[in-house]
mmCIF file of C-alpha atoms in Angstrom:
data_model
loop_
_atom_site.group_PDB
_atom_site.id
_atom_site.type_symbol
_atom_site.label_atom_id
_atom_site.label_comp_id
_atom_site.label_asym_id
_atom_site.label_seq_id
_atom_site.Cartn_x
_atom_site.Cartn_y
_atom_site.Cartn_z
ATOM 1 C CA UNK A 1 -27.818 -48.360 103.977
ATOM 2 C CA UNK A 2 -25.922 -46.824 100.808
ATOM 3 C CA UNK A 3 -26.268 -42.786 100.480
ATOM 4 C CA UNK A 4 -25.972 -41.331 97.687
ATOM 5 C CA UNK A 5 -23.085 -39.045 96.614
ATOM 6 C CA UNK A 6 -23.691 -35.834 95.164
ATOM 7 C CA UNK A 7 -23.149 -35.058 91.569
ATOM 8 C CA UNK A 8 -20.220 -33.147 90.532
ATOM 9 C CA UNK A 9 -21.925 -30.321 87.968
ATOM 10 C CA UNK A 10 -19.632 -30.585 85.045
ATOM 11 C CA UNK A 11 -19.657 -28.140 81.987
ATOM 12 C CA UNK A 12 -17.709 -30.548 79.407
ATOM 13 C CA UNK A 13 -18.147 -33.843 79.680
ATOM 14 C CA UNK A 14 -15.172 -36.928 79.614
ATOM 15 C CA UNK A 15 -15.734 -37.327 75.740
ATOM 16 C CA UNK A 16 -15.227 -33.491 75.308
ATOM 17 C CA UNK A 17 -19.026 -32.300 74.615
ATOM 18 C CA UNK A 18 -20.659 -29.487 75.964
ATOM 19 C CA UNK A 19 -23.103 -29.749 78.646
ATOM 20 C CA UNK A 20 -23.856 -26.155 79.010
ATOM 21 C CA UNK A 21 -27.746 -25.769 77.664
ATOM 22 C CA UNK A 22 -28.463 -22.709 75.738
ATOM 23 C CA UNK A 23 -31.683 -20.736 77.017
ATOM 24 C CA UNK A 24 -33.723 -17.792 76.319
ATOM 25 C CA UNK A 25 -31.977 -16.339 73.774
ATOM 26 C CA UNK A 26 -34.307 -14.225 71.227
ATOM 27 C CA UNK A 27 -34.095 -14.975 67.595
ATOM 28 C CA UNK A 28 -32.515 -18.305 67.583
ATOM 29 C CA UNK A 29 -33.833 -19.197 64.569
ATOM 30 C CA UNK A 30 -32.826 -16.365 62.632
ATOM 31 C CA UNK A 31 -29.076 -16.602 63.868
ATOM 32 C CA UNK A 32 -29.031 -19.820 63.047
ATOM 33 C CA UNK A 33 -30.611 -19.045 59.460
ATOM 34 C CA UNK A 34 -27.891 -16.376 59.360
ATOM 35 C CA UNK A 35 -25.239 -18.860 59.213
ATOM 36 C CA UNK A 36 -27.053 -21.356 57.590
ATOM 37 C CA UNK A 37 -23.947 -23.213 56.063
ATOM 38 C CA UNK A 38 -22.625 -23.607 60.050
ATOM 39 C CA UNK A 39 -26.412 -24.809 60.345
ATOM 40 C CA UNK A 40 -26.159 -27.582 57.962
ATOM 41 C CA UNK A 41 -22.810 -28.815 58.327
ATOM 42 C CA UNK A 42 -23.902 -28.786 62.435
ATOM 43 C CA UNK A 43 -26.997 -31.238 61.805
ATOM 44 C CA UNK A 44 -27.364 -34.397 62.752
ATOM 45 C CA UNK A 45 -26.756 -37.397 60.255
ATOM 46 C CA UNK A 46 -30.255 -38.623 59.919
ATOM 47 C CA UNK A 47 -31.563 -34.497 59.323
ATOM 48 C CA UNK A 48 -28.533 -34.254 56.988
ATOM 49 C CA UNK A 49 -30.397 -37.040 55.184
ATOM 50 C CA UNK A 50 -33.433 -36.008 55.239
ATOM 51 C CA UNK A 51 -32.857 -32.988 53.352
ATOM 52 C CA UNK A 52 -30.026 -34.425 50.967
ATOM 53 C CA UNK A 53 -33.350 -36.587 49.827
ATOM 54 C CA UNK A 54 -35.827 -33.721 50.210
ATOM 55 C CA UNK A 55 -33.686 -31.428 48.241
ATOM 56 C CA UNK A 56 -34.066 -33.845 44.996
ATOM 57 C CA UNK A 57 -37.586 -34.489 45.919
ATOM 58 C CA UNK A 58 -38.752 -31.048 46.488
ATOM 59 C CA UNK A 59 -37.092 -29.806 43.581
ATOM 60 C CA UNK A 60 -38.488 -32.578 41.126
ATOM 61 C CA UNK A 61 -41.983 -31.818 42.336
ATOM 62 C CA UNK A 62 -41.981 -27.947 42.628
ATOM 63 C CA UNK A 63 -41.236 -27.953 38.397
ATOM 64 C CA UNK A 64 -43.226 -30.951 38.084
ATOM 65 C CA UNK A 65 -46.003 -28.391 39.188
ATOM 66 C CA UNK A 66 -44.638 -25.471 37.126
ATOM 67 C CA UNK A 67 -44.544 -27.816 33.842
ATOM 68 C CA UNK A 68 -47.588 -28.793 34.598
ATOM 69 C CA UNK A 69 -49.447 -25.877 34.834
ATOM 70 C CA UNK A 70 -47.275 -24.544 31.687
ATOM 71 C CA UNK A 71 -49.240 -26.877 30.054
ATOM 72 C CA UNK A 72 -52.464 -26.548 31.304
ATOM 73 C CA UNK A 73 -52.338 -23.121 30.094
ATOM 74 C CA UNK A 74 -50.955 -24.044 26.881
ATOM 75 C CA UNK A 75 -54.244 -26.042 26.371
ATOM 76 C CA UNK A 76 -52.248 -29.520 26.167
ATOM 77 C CA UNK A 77 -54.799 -31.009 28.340
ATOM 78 C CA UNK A 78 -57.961 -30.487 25.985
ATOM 79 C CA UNK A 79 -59.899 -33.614 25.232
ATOM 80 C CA UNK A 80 -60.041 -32.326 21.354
ATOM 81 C CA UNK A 81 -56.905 -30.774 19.903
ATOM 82 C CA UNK A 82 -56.379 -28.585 16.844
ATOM 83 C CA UNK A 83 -54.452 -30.535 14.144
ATOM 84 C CA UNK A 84 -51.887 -28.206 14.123
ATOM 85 C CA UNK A 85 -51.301 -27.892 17.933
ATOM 86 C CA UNK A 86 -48.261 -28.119 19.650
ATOM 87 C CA UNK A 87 -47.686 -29.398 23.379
ATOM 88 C CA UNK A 88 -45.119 -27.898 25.384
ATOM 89 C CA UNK A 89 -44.008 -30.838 27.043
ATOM 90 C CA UNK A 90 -44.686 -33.892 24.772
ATOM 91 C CA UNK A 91 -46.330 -37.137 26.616
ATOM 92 C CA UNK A 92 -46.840 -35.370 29.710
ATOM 93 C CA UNK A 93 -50.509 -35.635 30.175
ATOM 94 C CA UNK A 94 -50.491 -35.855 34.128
ATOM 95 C CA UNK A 95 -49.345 -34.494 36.865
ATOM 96 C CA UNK A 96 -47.432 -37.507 37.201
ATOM 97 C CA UNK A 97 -45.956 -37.382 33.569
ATOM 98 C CA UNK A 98 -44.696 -33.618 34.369
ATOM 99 C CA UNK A 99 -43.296 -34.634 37.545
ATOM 100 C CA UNK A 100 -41.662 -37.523 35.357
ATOM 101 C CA UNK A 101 -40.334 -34.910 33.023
ATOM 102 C CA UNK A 102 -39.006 -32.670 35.868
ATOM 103 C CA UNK A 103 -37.372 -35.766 37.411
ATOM 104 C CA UNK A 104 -35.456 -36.656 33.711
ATOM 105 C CA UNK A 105 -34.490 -33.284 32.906
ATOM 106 C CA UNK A 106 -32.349 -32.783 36.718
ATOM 107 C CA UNK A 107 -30.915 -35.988 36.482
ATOM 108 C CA UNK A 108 -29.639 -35.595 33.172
ATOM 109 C CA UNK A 109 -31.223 -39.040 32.242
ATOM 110 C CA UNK A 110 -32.111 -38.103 28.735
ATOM 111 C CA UNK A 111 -34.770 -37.194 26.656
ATOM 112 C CA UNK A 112 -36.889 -39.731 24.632
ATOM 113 C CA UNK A 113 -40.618 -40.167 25.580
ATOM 114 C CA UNK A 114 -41.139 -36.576 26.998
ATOM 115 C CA UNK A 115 -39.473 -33.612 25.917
ATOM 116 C CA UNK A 116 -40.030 -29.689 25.209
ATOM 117 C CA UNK A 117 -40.750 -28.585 22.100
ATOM 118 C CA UNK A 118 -38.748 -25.424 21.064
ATOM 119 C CA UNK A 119 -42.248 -23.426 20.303
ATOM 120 C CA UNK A 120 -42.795 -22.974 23.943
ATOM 121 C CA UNK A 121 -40.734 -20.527 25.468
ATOM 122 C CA UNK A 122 -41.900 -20.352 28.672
ATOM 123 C CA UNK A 123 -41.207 -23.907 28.926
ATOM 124 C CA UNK A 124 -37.701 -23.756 27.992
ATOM 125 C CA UNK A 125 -37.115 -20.806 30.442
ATOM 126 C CA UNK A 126 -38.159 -22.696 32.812
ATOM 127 C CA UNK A 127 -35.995 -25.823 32.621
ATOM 128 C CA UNK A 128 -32.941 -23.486 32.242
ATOM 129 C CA UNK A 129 -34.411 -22.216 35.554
ATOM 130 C CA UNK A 130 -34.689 -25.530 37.146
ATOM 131 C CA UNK A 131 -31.293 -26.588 36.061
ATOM 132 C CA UNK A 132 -29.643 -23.571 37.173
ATOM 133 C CA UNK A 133 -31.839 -23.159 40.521
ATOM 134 C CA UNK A 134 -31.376 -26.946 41.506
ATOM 135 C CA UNK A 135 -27.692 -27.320 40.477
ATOM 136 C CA UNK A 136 -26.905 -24.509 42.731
ATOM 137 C CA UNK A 137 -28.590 -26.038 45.904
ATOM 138 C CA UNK A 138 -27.041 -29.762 44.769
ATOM 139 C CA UNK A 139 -23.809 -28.219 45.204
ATOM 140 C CA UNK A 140 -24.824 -26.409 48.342
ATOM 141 C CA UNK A 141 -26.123 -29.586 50.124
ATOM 142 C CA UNK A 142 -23.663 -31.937 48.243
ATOM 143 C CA UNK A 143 -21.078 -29.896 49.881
ATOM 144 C CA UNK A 144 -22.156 -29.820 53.328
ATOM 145 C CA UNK A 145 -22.351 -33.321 53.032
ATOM 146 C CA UNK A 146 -18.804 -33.624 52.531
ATOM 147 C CA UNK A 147 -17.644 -31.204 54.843
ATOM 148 C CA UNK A 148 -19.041 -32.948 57.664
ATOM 149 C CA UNK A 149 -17.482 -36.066 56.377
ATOM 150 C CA UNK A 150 -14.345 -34.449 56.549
ATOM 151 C CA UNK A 151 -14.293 -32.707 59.569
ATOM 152 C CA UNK A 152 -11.295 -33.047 62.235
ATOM 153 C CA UNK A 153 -13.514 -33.666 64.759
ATOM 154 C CA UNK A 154 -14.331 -37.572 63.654
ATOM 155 C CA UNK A 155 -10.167 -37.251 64.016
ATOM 156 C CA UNK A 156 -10.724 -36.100 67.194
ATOM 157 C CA UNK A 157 -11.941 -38.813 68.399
ATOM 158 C CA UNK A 158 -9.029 -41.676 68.146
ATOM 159 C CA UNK A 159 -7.462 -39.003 70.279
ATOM 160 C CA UNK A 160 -7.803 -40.739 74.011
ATOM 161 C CA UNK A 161 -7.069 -39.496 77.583
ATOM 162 C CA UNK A 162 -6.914 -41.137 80.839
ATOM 163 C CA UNK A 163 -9.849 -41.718 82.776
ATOM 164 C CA UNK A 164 -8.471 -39.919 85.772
ATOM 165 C CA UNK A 165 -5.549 -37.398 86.521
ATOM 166 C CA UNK A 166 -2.845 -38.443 89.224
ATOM 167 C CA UNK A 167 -0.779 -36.225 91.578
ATOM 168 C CA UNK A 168 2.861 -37.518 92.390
ATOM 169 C CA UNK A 169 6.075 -36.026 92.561
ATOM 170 C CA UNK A 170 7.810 -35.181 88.853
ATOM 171 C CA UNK A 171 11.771 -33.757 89.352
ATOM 172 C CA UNK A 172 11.419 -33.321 92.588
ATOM 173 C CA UNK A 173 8.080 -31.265 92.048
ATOM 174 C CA UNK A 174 4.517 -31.797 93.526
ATOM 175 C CA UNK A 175 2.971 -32.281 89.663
ATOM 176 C CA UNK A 176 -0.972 -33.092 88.364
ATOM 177 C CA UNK A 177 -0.299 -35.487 85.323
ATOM 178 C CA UNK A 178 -2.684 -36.527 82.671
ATOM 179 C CA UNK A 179 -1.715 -39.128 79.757
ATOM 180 C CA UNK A 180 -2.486 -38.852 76.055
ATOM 181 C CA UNK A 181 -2.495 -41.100 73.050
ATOM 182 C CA UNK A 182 -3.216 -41.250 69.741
ATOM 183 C CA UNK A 183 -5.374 -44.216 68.514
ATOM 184 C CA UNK A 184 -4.552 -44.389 64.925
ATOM 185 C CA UNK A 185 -0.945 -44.713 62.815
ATOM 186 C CA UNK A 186 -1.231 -41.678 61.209
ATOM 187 C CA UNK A 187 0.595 -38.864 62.843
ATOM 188 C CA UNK A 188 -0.146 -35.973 64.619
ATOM 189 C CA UNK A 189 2.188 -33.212 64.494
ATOM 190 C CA UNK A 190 2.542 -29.924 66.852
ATOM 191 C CA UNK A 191 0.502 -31.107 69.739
ATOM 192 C CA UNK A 192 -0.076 -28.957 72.453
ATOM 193 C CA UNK A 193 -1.643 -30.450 75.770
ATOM 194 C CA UNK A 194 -3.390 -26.890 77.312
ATOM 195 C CA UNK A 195 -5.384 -26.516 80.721
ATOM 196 C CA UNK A 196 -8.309 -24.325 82.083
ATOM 197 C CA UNK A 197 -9.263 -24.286 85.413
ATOM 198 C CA UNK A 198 -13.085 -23.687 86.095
ATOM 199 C CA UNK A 199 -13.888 -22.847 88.900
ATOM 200 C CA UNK A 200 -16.033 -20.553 91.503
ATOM 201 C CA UNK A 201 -14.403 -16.798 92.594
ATOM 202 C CA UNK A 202 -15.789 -14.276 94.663
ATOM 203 C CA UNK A 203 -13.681 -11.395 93.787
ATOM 204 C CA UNK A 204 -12.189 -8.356 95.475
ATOM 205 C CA UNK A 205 -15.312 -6.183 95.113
ATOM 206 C CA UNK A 206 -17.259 -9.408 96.608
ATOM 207 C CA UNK A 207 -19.053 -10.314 93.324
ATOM 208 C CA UNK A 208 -19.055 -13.744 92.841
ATOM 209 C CA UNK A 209 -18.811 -15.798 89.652
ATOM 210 C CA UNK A 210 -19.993 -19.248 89.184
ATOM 211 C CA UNK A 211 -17.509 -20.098 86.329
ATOM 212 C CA UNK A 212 -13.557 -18.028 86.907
ATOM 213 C CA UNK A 213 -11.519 -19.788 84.244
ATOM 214 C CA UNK A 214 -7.750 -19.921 84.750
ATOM 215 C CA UNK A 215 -4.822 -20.799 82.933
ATOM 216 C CA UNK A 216 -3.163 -24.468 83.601
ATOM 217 C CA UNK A 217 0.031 -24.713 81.873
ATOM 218 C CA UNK A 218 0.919 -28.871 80.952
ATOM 219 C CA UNK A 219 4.415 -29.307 79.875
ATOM 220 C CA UNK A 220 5.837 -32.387 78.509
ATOM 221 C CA UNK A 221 9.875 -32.857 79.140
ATOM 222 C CA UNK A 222 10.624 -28.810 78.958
ATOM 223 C CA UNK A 223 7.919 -27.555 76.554
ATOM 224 C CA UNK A 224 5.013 -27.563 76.093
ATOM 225 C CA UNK A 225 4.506 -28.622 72.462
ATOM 226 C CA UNK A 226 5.949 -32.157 71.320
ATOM 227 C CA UNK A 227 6.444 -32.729 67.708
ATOM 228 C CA UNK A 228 4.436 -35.264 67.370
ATOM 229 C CA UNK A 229 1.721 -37.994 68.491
ATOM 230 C CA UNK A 230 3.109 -41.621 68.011
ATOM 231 C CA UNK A 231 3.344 -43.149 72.020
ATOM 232 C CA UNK A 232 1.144 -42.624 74.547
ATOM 233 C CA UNK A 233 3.149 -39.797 76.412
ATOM 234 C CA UNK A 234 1.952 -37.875 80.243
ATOM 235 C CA UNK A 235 1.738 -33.955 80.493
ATOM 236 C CA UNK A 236 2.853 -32.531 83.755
ATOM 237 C CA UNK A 237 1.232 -29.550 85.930
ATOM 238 C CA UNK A 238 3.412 -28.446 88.131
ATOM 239 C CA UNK A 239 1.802 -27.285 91.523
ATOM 240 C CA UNK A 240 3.958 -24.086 92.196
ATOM 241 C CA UNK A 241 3.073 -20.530 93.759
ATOM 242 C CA UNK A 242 2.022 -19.800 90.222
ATOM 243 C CA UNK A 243 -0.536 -22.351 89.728
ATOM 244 C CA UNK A 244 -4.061 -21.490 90.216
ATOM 245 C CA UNK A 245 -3.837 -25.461 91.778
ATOM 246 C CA UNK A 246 -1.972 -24.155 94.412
ATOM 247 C CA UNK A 247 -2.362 -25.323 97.948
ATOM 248 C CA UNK A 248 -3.983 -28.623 96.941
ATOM 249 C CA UNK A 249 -3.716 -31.314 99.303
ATOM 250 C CA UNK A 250 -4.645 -34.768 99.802
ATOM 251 C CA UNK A 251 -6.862 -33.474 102.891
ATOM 252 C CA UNK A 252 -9.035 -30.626 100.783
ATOM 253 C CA UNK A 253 -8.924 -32.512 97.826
ATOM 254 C CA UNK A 254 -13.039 -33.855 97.282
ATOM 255 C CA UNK A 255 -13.672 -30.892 99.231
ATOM 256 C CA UNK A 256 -12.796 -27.964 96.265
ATOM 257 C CA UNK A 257 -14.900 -27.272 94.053
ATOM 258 C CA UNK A 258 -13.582 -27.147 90.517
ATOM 259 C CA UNK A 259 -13.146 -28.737 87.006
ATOM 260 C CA UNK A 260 -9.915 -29.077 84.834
ATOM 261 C CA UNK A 261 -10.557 -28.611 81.428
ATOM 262 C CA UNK A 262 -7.664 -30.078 79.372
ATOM 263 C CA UNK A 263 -7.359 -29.915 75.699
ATOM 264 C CA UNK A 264 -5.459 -31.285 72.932
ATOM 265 C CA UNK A 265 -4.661 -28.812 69.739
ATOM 266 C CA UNK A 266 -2.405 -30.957 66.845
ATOM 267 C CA UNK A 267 -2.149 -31.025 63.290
ATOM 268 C CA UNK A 268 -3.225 -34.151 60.926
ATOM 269 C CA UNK A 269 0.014 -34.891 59.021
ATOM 270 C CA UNK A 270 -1.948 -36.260 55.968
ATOM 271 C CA UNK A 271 -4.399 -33.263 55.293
ATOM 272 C CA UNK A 272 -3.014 -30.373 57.586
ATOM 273 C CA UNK A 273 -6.360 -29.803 59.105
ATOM 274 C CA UNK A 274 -6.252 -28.580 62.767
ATOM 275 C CA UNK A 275 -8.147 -30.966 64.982
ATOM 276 C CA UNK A 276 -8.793 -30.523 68.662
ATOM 277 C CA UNK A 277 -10.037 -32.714 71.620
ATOM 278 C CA UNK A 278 -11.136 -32.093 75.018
ATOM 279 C CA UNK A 279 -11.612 -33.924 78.536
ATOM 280 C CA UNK A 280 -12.408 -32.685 81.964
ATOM 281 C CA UNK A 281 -11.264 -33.963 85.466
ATOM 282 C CA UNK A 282 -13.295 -33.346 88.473
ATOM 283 C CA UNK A 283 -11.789 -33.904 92.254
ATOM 284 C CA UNK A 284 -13.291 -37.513 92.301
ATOM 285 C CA UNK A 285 -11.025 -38.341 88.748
ATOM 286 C CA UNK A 286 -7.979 -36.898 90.092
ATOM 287 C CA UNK A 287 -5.984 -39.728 92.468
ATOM 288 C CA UNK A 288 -3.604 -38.588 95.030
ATOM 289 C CA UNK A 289 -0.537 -40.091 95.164
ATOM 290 C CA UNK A 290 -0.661 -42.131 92.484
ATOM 291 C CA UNK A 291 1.412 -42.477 89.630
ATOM 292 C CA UNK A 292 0.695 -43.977 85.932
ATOM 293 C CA UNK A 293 1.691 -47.808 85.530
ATOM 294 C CA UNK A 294 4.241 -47.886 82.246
ATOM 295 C CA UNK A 295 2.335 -48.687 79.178
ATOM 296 C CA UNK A 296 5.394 -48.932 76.412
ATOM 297 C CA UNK A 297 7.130 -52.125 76.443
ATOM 298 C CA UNK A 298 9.912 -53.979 73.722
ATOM 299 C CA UNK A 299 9.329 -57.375 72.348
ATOM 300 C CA UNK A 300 11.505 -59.561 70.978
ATOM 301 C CA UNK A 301 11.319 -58.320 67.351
ATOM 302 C CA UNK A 302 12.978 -55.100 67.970
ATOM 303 C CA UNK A 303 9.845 -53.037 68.193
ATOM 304 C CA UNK A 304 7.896 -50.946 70.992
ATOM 305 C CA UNK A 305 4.723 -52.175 71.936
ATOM 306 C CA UNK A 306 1.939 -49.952 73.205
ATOM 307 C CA UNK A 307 -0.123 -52.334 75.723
ATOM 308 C CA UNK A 308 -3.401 -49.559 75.818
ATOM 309 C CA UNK A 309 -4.867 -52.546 78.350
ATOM 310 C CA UNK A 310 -2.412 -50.379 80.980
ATOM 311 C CA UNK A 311 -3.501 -47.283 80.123
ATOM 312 C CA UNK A 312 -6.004 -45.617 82.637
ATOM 313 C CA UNK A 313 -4.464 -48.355 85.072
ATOM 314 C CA UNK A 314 -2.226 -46.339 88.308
ATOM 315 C CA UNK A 315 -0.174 -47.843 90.824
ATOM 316 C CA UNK A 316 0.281 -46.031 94.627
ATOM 317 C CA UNK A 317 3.513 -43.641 94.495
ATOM 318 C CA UNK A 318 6.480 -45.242 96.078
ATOM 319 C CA UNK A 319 7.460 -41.659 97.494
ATOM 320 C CA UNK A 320 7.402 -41.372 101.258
ATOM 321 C CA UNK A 321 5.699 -38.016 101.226
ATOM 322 C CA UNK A 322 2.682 -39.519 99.967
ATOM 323 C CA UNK A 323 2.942 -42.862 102.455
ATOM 324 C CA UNK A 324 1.532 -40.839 105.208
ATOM 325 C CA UNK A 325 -1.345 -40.211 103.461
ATOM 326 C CA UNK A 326 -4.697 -40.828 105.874
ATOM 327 C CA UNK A 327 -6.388 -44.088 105.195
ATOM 328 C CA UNK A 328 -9.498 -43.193 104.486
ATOM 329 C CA UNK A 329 -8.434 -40.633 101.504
ATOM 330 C CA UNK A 330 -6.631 -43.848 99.953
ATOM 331 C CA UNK A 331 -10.059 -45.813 100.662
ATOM 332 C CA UNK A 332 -12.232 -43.303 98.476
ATOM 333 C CA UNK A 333 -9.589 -43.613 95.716
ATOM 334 C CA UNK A 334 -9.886 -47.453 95.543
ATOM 335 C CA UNK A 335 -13.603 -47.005 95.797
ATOM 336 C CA UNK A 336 -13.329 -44.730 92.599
ATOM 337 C CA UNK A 337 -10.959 -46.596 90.654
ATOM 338 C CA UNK A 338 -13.492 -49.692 91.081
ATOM 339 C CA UNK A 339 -16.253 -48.235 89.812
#
């Protein structure tokens, strides 16, 4: 008989989105028509879409209509026409033949069949209007378009963590490492590898908070910037007096109740945009007494060689301290590391 283990709450998830839903909050739809750039940019691909297609549509039919009724009133439509009267929009008999017109004169195809004739003011007013009008929200959706083709955050993405955390010894010092690589060639420059620490706090004046955030400082070598991306390199937490980790054992380990937000701030070297990317760790993704199995090896041309097949893969610390370990803490890793 298989029980079935309780699910660790988490408020970002391993690819780095937010799982905290929004509720209740009055006026959504006018904040987000406030900002409705963020809006756009923020929609989905198939909305986005949707209204880069609507835009031309809507527009070609809303002065469609407005040519259309131009000239109805301008009497184009009568069955018997003076000799010597002229249509505002020539060959444009229908609503179909206005919406024609409307369609030629955004697009810039041309003029041939249907045009305006320069006795009709109201016409021409109106297809400076429409070019105007439309051109403005062309550039408005155009752009959005773009800008969500260029954000950092499809950049992001090449940016990959380890599937779990390990504790081990670093220096001589009881450390929680996580390793970091960047997917692609191109570089990334002034990385930075910070840590949050979410967890429950019941403070002094006994109020408790579900969500106390505190800072977990990840150093790689002596700093905690590197100058660059190019190997897959481990950040280091050390597990001193100062760290909000501290008093973490292999014993009380699945027993606290926490998350470790890490995140990833660098700098594309070929457009200078500022990307970021996030993971979390829970207690079940963080292995005790583990340690990272190398991933960078030399072949026989002279170059490194990044073997990614080793990446999330550990191997058990050869350190005594961690040899005592109880059995059935090393058990529930395995289990974990074979799921």
């Amino acid at each position: 008989m298989t029980t079935n283990k309780p699910v660790q709450r988490r408020i970002v998830s391993k690819d780095g989105h937010n799982n905290v839903r929004i509720d209740n909050v009055e006026g959504m739809v006018k904040l987000y028509l406030h900002d409705i750039w963020t809006t756009v940019v923020d929609m989905k691909w198939r909305y986005k879409l949707t209204l880069f297609a609507s835009t031309f549509v809507m527009t070609w039919f809303f002065f469609g209509v407005i040519f259309y009724f131009i000239s109805m009133g301008n009497g184009d439509f009568e069955e018997v026409l003076p000799s010597n009267h002229t249509a505002c929009v020539e060959n444009a008999k229908t609503l179909t033949g206005a919406f024609l017109f409307s369609l030629e004169s955004q697009t810039t195809i041309g003029y041939g069949f249907r045009y305006i004739n320069e006795e009709c003011p109201l016409a021409i007013f109106t297809l400076v209007a429409q070019l105007v009008i439309t051109g403005l929200a062309e550039i408005f959706v155009t752009g959005a378009f773009l800008a969500k083709l260029a954000r950092p955050k499809k950049r992001a993405e090449t940016i990959k963590f380890s599937r779990s955390a390990v504790v081990c010894r670093r220096e001589g010092k009881l450390c929680v490492m996580v390793r970091v690589a960047n997917m692609r060639k191109s570089l990334l420059v002034q990385c930075q590898l910070t840590g949050k620490l979410l967890h429950p706090k019941v403070t002094q004046e006994g109020e408790k908070t579900l969500v106390h955030q505190s800072s977990v400082n990840f150093y790689m070598d002596s700093s905690g910037e590197c100058p660059f991306l190019i190997l897959p390199l481990t950040f280091y937490h050390v597990l001193d007096e100062s760290s909000p980790l501290v008093g973490l054992t292999a014993d009380n380990l699945l027993t606290r109740d926490f998350e470790l937000l890490v995140t990833l701030n660098a700098t594309m070297e070929s457009t200078a945009a500022t990307c970021q990317s996030r993971t979390s760790y829970v207690p079940q993704e963080i292995l005790w007494g583990y340690e990272f199995k190398p991933v960078l090896f030399s072949n026989n041309n002279s170059r490194y060689v990044a073997d990614f097949s080793f990446f999330d893969k550990v191997q058990a610390s050869a350190d005594s301290m961690f040899l005592s370990n109880n059995t059935e803490k090393l058990k529930l890793e395995e289990e974990y590391k074979k799921e």
